[in-house]
């Protein structure tokens, strides 16, 4: 289970590092910048899209492994692991929608000289779907943290840290309309995502050490 947590964290981190080093635009950048980026970074975006499938596999294996552990060790935290599993499945579906809209934007950029209305709408749809995935991320974190703590696998400090992290994507998700319109409110959720990666790494190492 610890290795799955580390693998999941590494996959998310790699995906976001690629976005960062390639200069991915924010949702508040001009649509011309968005078009130029997607037209000129097709290879990088092919990798980031593929990594989303990897993220999905590792996430679902991780929450399934957690559920199996809970079941085989007295069912302590069984309610929380149900939340983790259902929220994780929802998160995977919403992230799949987010990356599907991103793929549409990427493919459209190859044939467009300048952005049109449909391109802009698809970019906003991508932003909105990402914003709506954030509450599912927060609930996945809550379920995972409380299930692990209930089963005695993590300490109270990591429980508190995890629960505080979970608030960030939930809060950001409440502003989904603003995010789709380019609000910097999205960075609250992004901060939560990166702290979740850190939490997964720390927890994964602890689970491996036993």
mmCIF file of N, CA and C in Angstrom, residues 30-122:
data_model
loop_
_atom_site.group_PDB
_atom_site.id
_atom_site.type_symbol
_atom_site.label_atom_id
_atom_site.label_comp_id
_atom_site.label_asym_id
_atom_site.label_seq_id
_atom_site.Cartn_x
_atom_site.Cartn_y
_atom_site.Cartn_z
ATOM 1 N N UNK A 30 -4.879 35.069 -21.602
ATOM 2 C CA UNK A 30 -5.629 35.319 -22.841
ATOM 3 C C UNK A 30 -5.777 34.039 -23.663
ATOM 4 N N UNK A 31 -6.889 33.906 -24.342
ATOM 5 C CA UNK A 31 -7.171 32.682 -25.087
ATOM 6 C C UNK A 31 -6.163 32.476 -26.215
ATOM 7 N N UNK A 32 -5.562 33.561 -26.707
ATOM 8 C CA UNK A 32 -4.525 33.435 -27.739
ATOM 9 C C UNK A 32 -3.291 32.724 -27.188
ATOM 10 N N UNK A 33 -2.971 32.993 -25.935
ATOM 11 C CA UNK A 33 -1.842 32.326 -25.277
ATOM 12 C C UNK A 33 -2.145 30.840 -25.097
ATOM 13 N N UNK A 34 -3.386 30.547 -24.755
ATOM 14 C CA UNK A 34 -3.819 29.157 -24.583
ATOM 15 C C UNK A 34 -3.671 28.388 -25.896
ATOM 16 N N UNK A 35 -4.116 28.995 -26.977
ATOM 17 C CA UNK A 35 -4.021 28.346 -28.287
ATOM 18 C C UNK A 35 -2.562 28.112 -28.676
ATOM 19 N N UNK A 36 -1.733 29.118 -28.496
ATOM 20 C CA UNK A 36 -0.324 29.003 -28.864
ATOM 21 C C UNK A 36 0.368 27.901 -28.066
ATOM 22 N N UNK A 37 0.097 27.849 -26.782
ATOM 23 C CA UNK A 37 0.717 26.823 -25.942
ATOM 24 C C UNK A 37 0.333 25.425 -26.406
ATOM 25 N N UNK A 38 -0.944 25.207 -26.641
ATOM 26 C CA UNK A 38 -1.405 23.866 -27.016
ATOM 27 C C UNK A 38 -0.955 23.475 -28.423
ATOM 28 N N UNK A 39 -0.815 24.449 -29.289
ATOM 29 C CA UNK A 39 -0.345 24.147 -30.641
ATOM 30 C C UNK A 39 1.136 23.782 -30.654
ATOM 31 N N UNK A 40 1.901 24.354 -29.734
ATOM 32 C CA UNK A 40 3.356 24.188 -29.749
ATOM 33 C C UNK A 40 3.884 23.159 -28.758
ATOM 34 N N UNK A 41 2.999 22.519 -28.014
ATOM 35 C CA UNK A 41 3.445 21.553 -27.004
ATOM 36 C C UNK A 41 2.678 20.236 -27.114
ATOM 37 N N UNK A 42 2.459 19.800 -28.335
ATOM 38 C CA UNK A 42 1.660 18.600 -28.562
ATOM 39 C C UNK A 42 2.297 17.349 -27.932
ATOM 40 N N UNK A 43 3.599 17.205 -28.051
ATOM 41 C CA UNK A 43 4.265 16.010 -27.508
ATOM 42 C C UNK A 43 4.184 15.971 -25.986
ATOM 43 N N UNK A 44 4.434 17.115 -25.362
ATOM 44 C CA UNK A 44 4.347 17.185 -23.901
ATOM 45 C C UNK A 44 2.940 16.870 -23.421
ATOM 46 N N UNK A 45 1.950 17.404 -24.114
ATOM 47 C CA UNK A 45 0.564 17.197 -23.709
ATOM 48 C C UNK A 45 0.106 15.760 -23.949
ATOM 49 N N UNK A 46 0.722 15.097 -24.912
ATOM 50 C CA UNK A 46 0.426 13.671 -25.103
ATOM 51 C C UNK A 46 0.892 12.872 -23.884
ATOM 52 N N UNK A 47 2.034 13.273 -23.327
ATOM 53 C CA UNK A 47 2.558 12.589 -22.139
ATOM 54 C C UNK A 47 1.684 12.884 -20.922
ATOM 55 N N UNK A 48 1.320 14.155 -20.731
ATOM 56 C CA UNK A 48 0.502 14.505 -19.563
ATOM 57 C C UNK A 48 -0.872 13.844 -19.627
ATOM 58 N N UNK A 49 -1.404 13.702 -20.830
ATOM 59 C CA UNK A 49 -2.696 13.016 -20.971
ATOM 60 C C UNK A 49 -2.560 11.537 -20.617
ATOM 61 N N UNK A 50 -1.463 10.932 -21.055
ATOM 62 C CA UNK A 50 -1.223 9.532 -20.712
ATOM 63 C C UNK A 50 -1.029 9.334 -19.224
ATOM 64 N N UNK A 51 -0.375 10.299 -18.584
ATOM 65 C CA UNK A 51 -0.152 10.196 -17.142
ATOM 66 C C UNK A 51 -1.455 10.253 -16.354
ATOM 67 N N UNK A 52 -2.480 10.880 -16.921
ATOM 68 C CA UNK A 52 -3.762 10.906 -16.218
ATOM 69 C C UNK A 52 -4.338 9.501 -16.085
ATOM 70 N N UNK A 53 -4.129 8.679 -17.113
ATOM 71 C CA UNK A 53 -4.567 7.282 -17.029
ATOM 72 C C UNK A 53 -3.782 6.543 -15.947
ATOM 73 N N UNK A 54 -2.489 6.855 -15.847
ATOM 74 C CA UNK A 54 -1.655 6.248 -14.803
ATOM 75 C C UNK A 54 -2.135 6.689 -13.423
ATOM 76 N N UNK A 55 -2.436 7.978 -13.287
ATOM 77 C CA UNK A 55 -2.967 8.490 -12.017
ATOM 78 C C UNK A 55 -4.215 7.725 -11.597
ATOM 79 N N UNK A 56 -5.101 7.524 -12.561
ATOM 80 C CA UNK A 56 -6.358 6.846 -12.283
ATOM 81 C C UNK A 56 -6.119 5.425 -11.774
ATOM 82 N N UNK A 57 -5.222 4.718 -12.439
ATOM 83 C CA UNK A 57 -4.924 3.335 -12.049
ATOM 84 C C UNK A 57 -4.352 3.281 -10.639
ATOM 85 N N UNK A 58 -3.365 4.128 -10.361
ATOM 86 C CA UNK A 58 -2.731 4.099 -9.043
ATOM 87 C C UNK A 58 -3.697 4.528 -7.937
ATOM 88 N N UNK A 59 -4.529 5.531 -8.205
ATOM 89 C CA UNK A 59 -5.488 5.976 -7.195
ATOM 90 C C UNK A 59 -6.469 4.861 -6.847
ATOM 91 N N UNK A 60 -7.030 4.229 -7.866
ATOM 92 C CA UNK A 60 -8.031 3.195 -7.611
ATOM 93 C C UNK A 60 -7.417 1.964 -6.951
ATOM 94 N N UNK A 61 -6.199 1.620 -7.340
ATOM 95 C CA UNK A 61 -5.513 0.513 -6.666
ATOM 96 C C UNK A 61 -5.214 0.867 -5.209
ATOM 97 N N UNK A 62 -4.836 2.120 -4.973
ATOM 98 C CA UNK A 62 -4.495 2.547 -3.616
ATOM 99 C C UNK A 62 -5.701 2.469 -2.685
ATOM 100 N N UNK A 63 -6.834 3.042 -3.101
ATOM 101 C CA UNK A 63 -8.005 3.020 -2.217
ATOM 102 C C UNK A 63 -8.563 1.602 -2.077
ATOM 103 N N UNK A 64 -8.395 0.784 -3.124
ATOM 104 C CA UNK A 64 -8.828 -0.616 -3.028
ATOM 105 C C UNK A 64 -7.948 -1.385 -2.049
ATOM 106 N N UNK A 65 -6.638 -1.146 -2.119
ATOM 107 C CA UNK A 65 -5.716 -1.795 -1.181
ATOM 108 C C UNK A 65 -6.004 -1.360 0.250
ATOM 109 N N UNK A 66 -6.337 -0.092 0.421
ATOM 110 C CA UNK A 66 -6.695 0.405 1.748
ATOM 111 C C UNK A 66 -7.944 -0.295 2.260
ATOM 112 N N UNK A 67 -8.932 -0.449 1.385
ATOM 113 C CA UNK A 67 -10.149 -1.152 1.773
ATOM 114 C C UNK A 67 -9.881 -2.595 2.159
ATOM 115 N N UNK A 68 -9.002 -3.251 1.416
ATOM 116 C CA UNK A 68 -8.646 -4.632 1.736
ATOM 117 C C UNK A 68 -7.948 -4.741 3.075
ATOM 118 N N UNK A 69 -7.066 -3.792 3.355
ATOM 119 C CA UNK A 69 -6.366 -3.805 4.644
ATOM 120 C C UNK A 69 -7.351 -3.627 5.792
ATOM 121 N N UNK A 70 -8.249 -2.661 5.643
ATOM 122 C CA UNK A 70 -9.237 -2.396 6.697
ATOM 123 C C UNK A 70 -10.098 -3.638 6.947
ATOM 124 N N UNK A 71 -10.514 -4.281 5.874
ATOM 125 C CA UNK A 71 -11.370 -5.464 5.996
ATOM 126 C C UNK A 71 -10.655 -6.598 6.716
ATOM 127 N N UNK A 72 -9.364 -6.739 6.471
ATOM 128 C CA UNK A 72 -8.602 -7.848 7.053
ATOM 129 C C UNK A 72 -8.040 -7.547 8.438
ATOM 130 N N UNK A 73 -8.294 -6.335 8.932
ATOM 131 C CA UNK A 73 -7.756 -5.963 10.247
ATOM 132 C C UNK A 73 -8.847 -5.361 11.135
ATOM 133 N N UNK A 74 -9.937 -6.085 11.233
ATOM 134 C CA UNK A 74 -10.976 -5.728 12.197
ATOM 135 C C UNK A 74 -11.983 -4.698 11.743
ATOM 136 N N UNK A 75 -11.913 -4.273 10.493
ATOM 137 C CA UNK A 75 -12.877 -3.314 9.937
ATOM 138 C C UNK A 75 -12.884 -1.964 10.655
ATOM 139 N N UNK A 76 -11.811 -1.632 11.346
ATOM 140 C CA UNK A 76 -11.740 -0.305 11.959
ATOM 141 C C UNK A 76 -11.544 0.740 10.857
ATOM 142 N N UNK A 77 -12.451 1.686 10.803
ATOM 143 C CA UNK A 77 -12.390 2.697 9.754
ATOM 144 C C UNK A 77 -13.103 2.297 8.484
ATOM 145 N N UNK A 78 -13.985 1.291 8.564
ATOM 146 C CA UNK A 78 -14.654 0.792 7.359
ATOM 147 C C UNK A 78 -15.551 1.850 6.708
ATOM 148 N N UNK A 79 -16.206 2.664 7.527
ATOM 149 C CA UNK A 79 -17.066 3.711 6.960
ATOM 150 C C UNK A 79 -16.239 4.741 6.203
ATOM 151 N N UNK A 80 -15.082 5.066 6.775
ATOM 152 C CA UNK A 80 -14.231 6.063 6.127
ATOM 153 C C UNK A 80 -13.612 5.528 4.844
ATOM 154 N N UNK A 81 -13.304 4.245 4.827
ATOM 155 C CA UNK A 81 -12.723 3.689 3.606
ATOM 156 C C UNK A 81 -13.776 3.621 2.496
ATOM 157 N N UNK A 82 -15.041 3.486 2.875
ATOM 158 C CA UNK A 82 -16.108 3.548 1.871
ATOM 159 C C UNK A 82 -16.168 4.937 1.245
ATOM 160 N N UNK A 83 -16.000 5.960 2.087
ATOM 161 C CA UNK A 83 -15.952 7.326 1.559
ATOM 162 C C UNK A 83 -14.749 7.501 0.644
ATOM 163 N N UNK A 84 -13.604 6.992 1.075
ATOM 164 C CA UNK A 84 -12.389 7.095 0.269
ATOM 165 C C UNK A 84 -12.564 6.425 -1.089
ATOM 166 N N UNK A 85 -13.169 5.248 -1.091
ATOM 167 C CA UNK A 85 -13.340 4.493 -2.334
ATOM 168 C C UNK A 85 -14.327 5.167 -3.276
ATOM 169 N N UNK A 86 -15.476 5.575 -2.739
ATOM 170 C CA UNK A 86 -16.491 6.192 -3.599
ATOM 171 C C UNK A 86 -16.040 7.565 -4.089
ATOM 172 N N UNK A 87 -15.415 8.340 -3.205
ATOM 173 C CA UNK A 87 -14.919 9.653 -3.617
ATOM 174 C C UNK A 87 -13.761 9.503 -4.602
ATOM 175 N N UNK A 88 -12.916 8.489 -4.385
ATOM 176 C CA UNK A 88 -11.808 8.244 -5.303
ATOM 177 C C UNK A 88 -12.294 7.874 -6.696
ATOM 178 N N UNK A 89 -13.350 7.068 -6.759
ATOM 179 C CA UNK A 89 -13.920 6.705 -8.059
ATOM 180 C C UNK A 89 -14.526 7.929 -8.745
ATOM 181 N N UNK A 90 -15.201 8.761 -7.954
ATOM 182 C CA UNK A 90 -15.774 9.997 -8.503
ATOM 183 C C UNK A 90 -14.676 10.931 -8.984
ATOM 184 N N UNK A 91 -13.618 11.035 -8.194
ATOM 185 C CA UNK A 91 -12.482 11.877 -8.570
ATOM 186 C C UNK A 91 -11.856 11.402 -9.876
ATOM 187 N N UNK A 92 -11.696 10.102 -10.012
ATOM 188 C CA UNK A 92 -11.126 9.552 -11.246
ATOM 189 C C UNK A 92 -11.989 9.906 -12.452
ATOM 190 N N UNK A 93 -13.306 9.806 -12.284
ATOM 191 C CA UNK A 93 -14.220 10.118 -13.384
ATOM 192 C C UNK A 93 -14.160 11.600 -13.753
ATOM 193 N N UNK A 94 -14.115 12.456 -12.739
ATOM 194 C CA UNK A 94 -14.077 13.896 -13.010
ATOM 195 C C UNK A 94 -12.734 14.328 -13.591
ATOM 196 N N UNK A 95 -11.649 13.722 -13.118
ATOM 197 C CA UNK A 95 -10.346 14.019 -13.710
ATOM 198 C C UNK A 95 -10.280 13.505 -15.149
ATOM 199 N N UNK A 96 -10.955 12.382 -15.411
ATOM 200 C CA UNK A 96 -11.015 11.874 -16.784
ATOM 201 C C UNK A 96 -11.739 12.877 -17.685
ATOM 202 N N UNK A 97 -12.822 13.463 -17.171
ATOM 203 C CA UNK A 97 -13.535 14.491 -17.934
ATOM 204 C C UNK A 97 -12.648 15.715 -18.140
ATOM 205 N N UNK A 98 -11.915 16.076 -17.103
ATOM 206 C CA UNK A 98 -11.009 17.229 -17.204
ATOM 207 C C UNK A 98 -9.958 17.005 -18.284
ATOM 208 N N UNK A 99 -9.363 15.821 -18.291
ATOM 209 C CA UNK A 99 -8.312 15.564 -19.279
ATOM 210 C C UNK A 99 -8.913 15.341 -20.663
ATOM 211 N N UNK A 100 -10.140 14.826 -20.731
ATOM 212 C CA UNK A 100 -10.793 14.648 -22.038
ATOM 213 C C UNK A 100 -11.034 15.999 -22.708
ATOM 214 N N UNK A 101 -11.471 16.970 -21.922
ATOM 215 C CA UNK A 101 -11.668 18.308 -22.489
ATOM 216 C C UNK A 101 -10.328 18.942 -22.854
ATOM 217 N N UNK A 102 -9.297 18.612 -22.083
ATOM 218 C CA UNK A 102 -7.963 19.126 -22.405
ATOM 219 C C UNK A 102 -7.445 18.509 -23.700
ATOM 220 N N UNK A 103 -7.734 17.230 -23.898
ATOM 221 C CA UNK A 103 -7.360 16.573 -25.152
ATOM 222 C C UNK A 103 -8.069 17.245 -26.327
ATOM 223 N N UNK A 104 -9.339 17.583 -26.140
ATOM 224 C CA UNK A 104 -10.092 18.256 -27.205
ATOM 225 C C UNK A 104 -9.468 19.604 -27.551
ATOM 226 N N UNK A 105 -9.073 20.343 -26.521
ATOM 227 C CA UNK A 105 -8.410 21.634 -26.737
ATOM 228 C C UNK A 105 -7.087 21.435 -27.476
ATOM 229 N N UNK A 106 -6.335 20.423 -27.061
ATOM 230 C CA UNK A 106 -5.027 20.152 -27.669
ATOM 231 C C UNK A 106 -5.159 19.786 -29.141
ATOM 232 N N UNK A 107 -6.102 18.920 -29.452
ATOM 233 C CA UNK A 107 -6.290 18.501 -30.841
ATOM 234 C C UNK A 107 -6.811 19.644 -31.708
ATOM 235 N N UNK A 108 -7.708 20.448 -31.148
ATOM 236 C CA UNK A 108 -8.250 21.576 -31.911
ATOM 237 C C UNK A 108 -7.167 22.600 -32.222
ATOM 238 N N UNK A 109 -6.215 22.754 -31.304
ATOM 239 C CA UNK A 109 -5.169 23.767 -31.480
ATOM 240 C C UNK A 109 -4.290 23.483 -32.692
ATOM 241 N N UNK A 110 -4.205 22.212 -33.099
ATOM 242 C CA UNK A 110 -3.356 21.865 -34.244
ATOM 243 C C UNK A 110 -3.866 22.464 -35.546
ATOM 244 N N UNK A 111 -5.176 22.663 -35.638
ATOM 245 C CA UNK A 111 -5.755 23.090 -36.911
ATOM 246 C C UNK A 111 -6.284 24.522 -36.896
ATOM 247 N N UNK A 112 -6.107 25.214 -35.777
ATOM 248 C CA UNK A 112 -6.624 26.580 -35.681
ATOM 249 C C UNK A 112 -5.499 27.602 -35.830
ATOM 250 N N UNK A 113 -5.771 28.635 -36.596
ATOM 251 C CA UNK A 113 -4.825 29.742 -36.722
ATOM 252 C C UNK A 113 -5.072 30.757 -35.615
ATOM 253 N N UNK A 114 -6.336 30.940 -35.297
ATOM 254 C CA UNK A 114 -6.709 31.824 -34.196
ATOM 255 C C UNK A 114 -7.875 31.189 -33.447
ATOM 256 N N UNK A 115 -8.016 31.498 -32.164
ATOM 257 C CA UNK A 115 -9.072 30.860 -31.370
ATOM 258 C C UNK A 115 -10.462 31.292 -31.818
ATOM 259 N N UNK A 116 -11.379 30.350 -31.800
ATOM 260 C CA UNK A 116 -12.770 30.675 -32.104
ATOM 261 C C UNK A 116 -13.627 30.467 -30.853
ATOM 262 N N UNK A 117 -14.922 30.685 -30.997
ATOM 263 C CA UNK A 117 -15.827 30.602 -29.850
ATOM 264 C C UNK A 117 -15.851 29.191 -29.261
ATOM 265 N N UNK A 118 -15.878 28.177 -30.135
ATOM 266 C CA UNK A 118 -15.934 26.792 -29.665
ATOM 267 C C UNK A 118 -14.675 26.434 -28.871
ATOM 268 N N UNK A 119 -13.532 26.912 -29.337
ATOM 269 C CA UNK A 119 -12.270 26.648 -28.635
ATOM 270 C C UNK A 119 -12.292 27.273 -27.242
ATOM 271 N N UNK A 120 -12.771 28.500 -27.164
ATOM 272 C CA UNK A 120 -12.837 29.177 -25.873
ATOM 273 C C UNK A 120 -13.802 28.474 -24.924
ATOM 274 N N UNK A 121 -14.940 28.028 -25.452
ATOM 275 C CA UNK A 121 -15.913 27.331 -24.616
ATOM 276 C C UNK A 121 -15.354 26.008 -24.092
ATOM 277 N N UNK A 122 -14.611 25.291 -24.936
ATOM 278 C CA UNK A 122 -14.028 24.027 -24.497
ATOM 279 C C UNK A 122 -12.976 24.264 -23.422
#
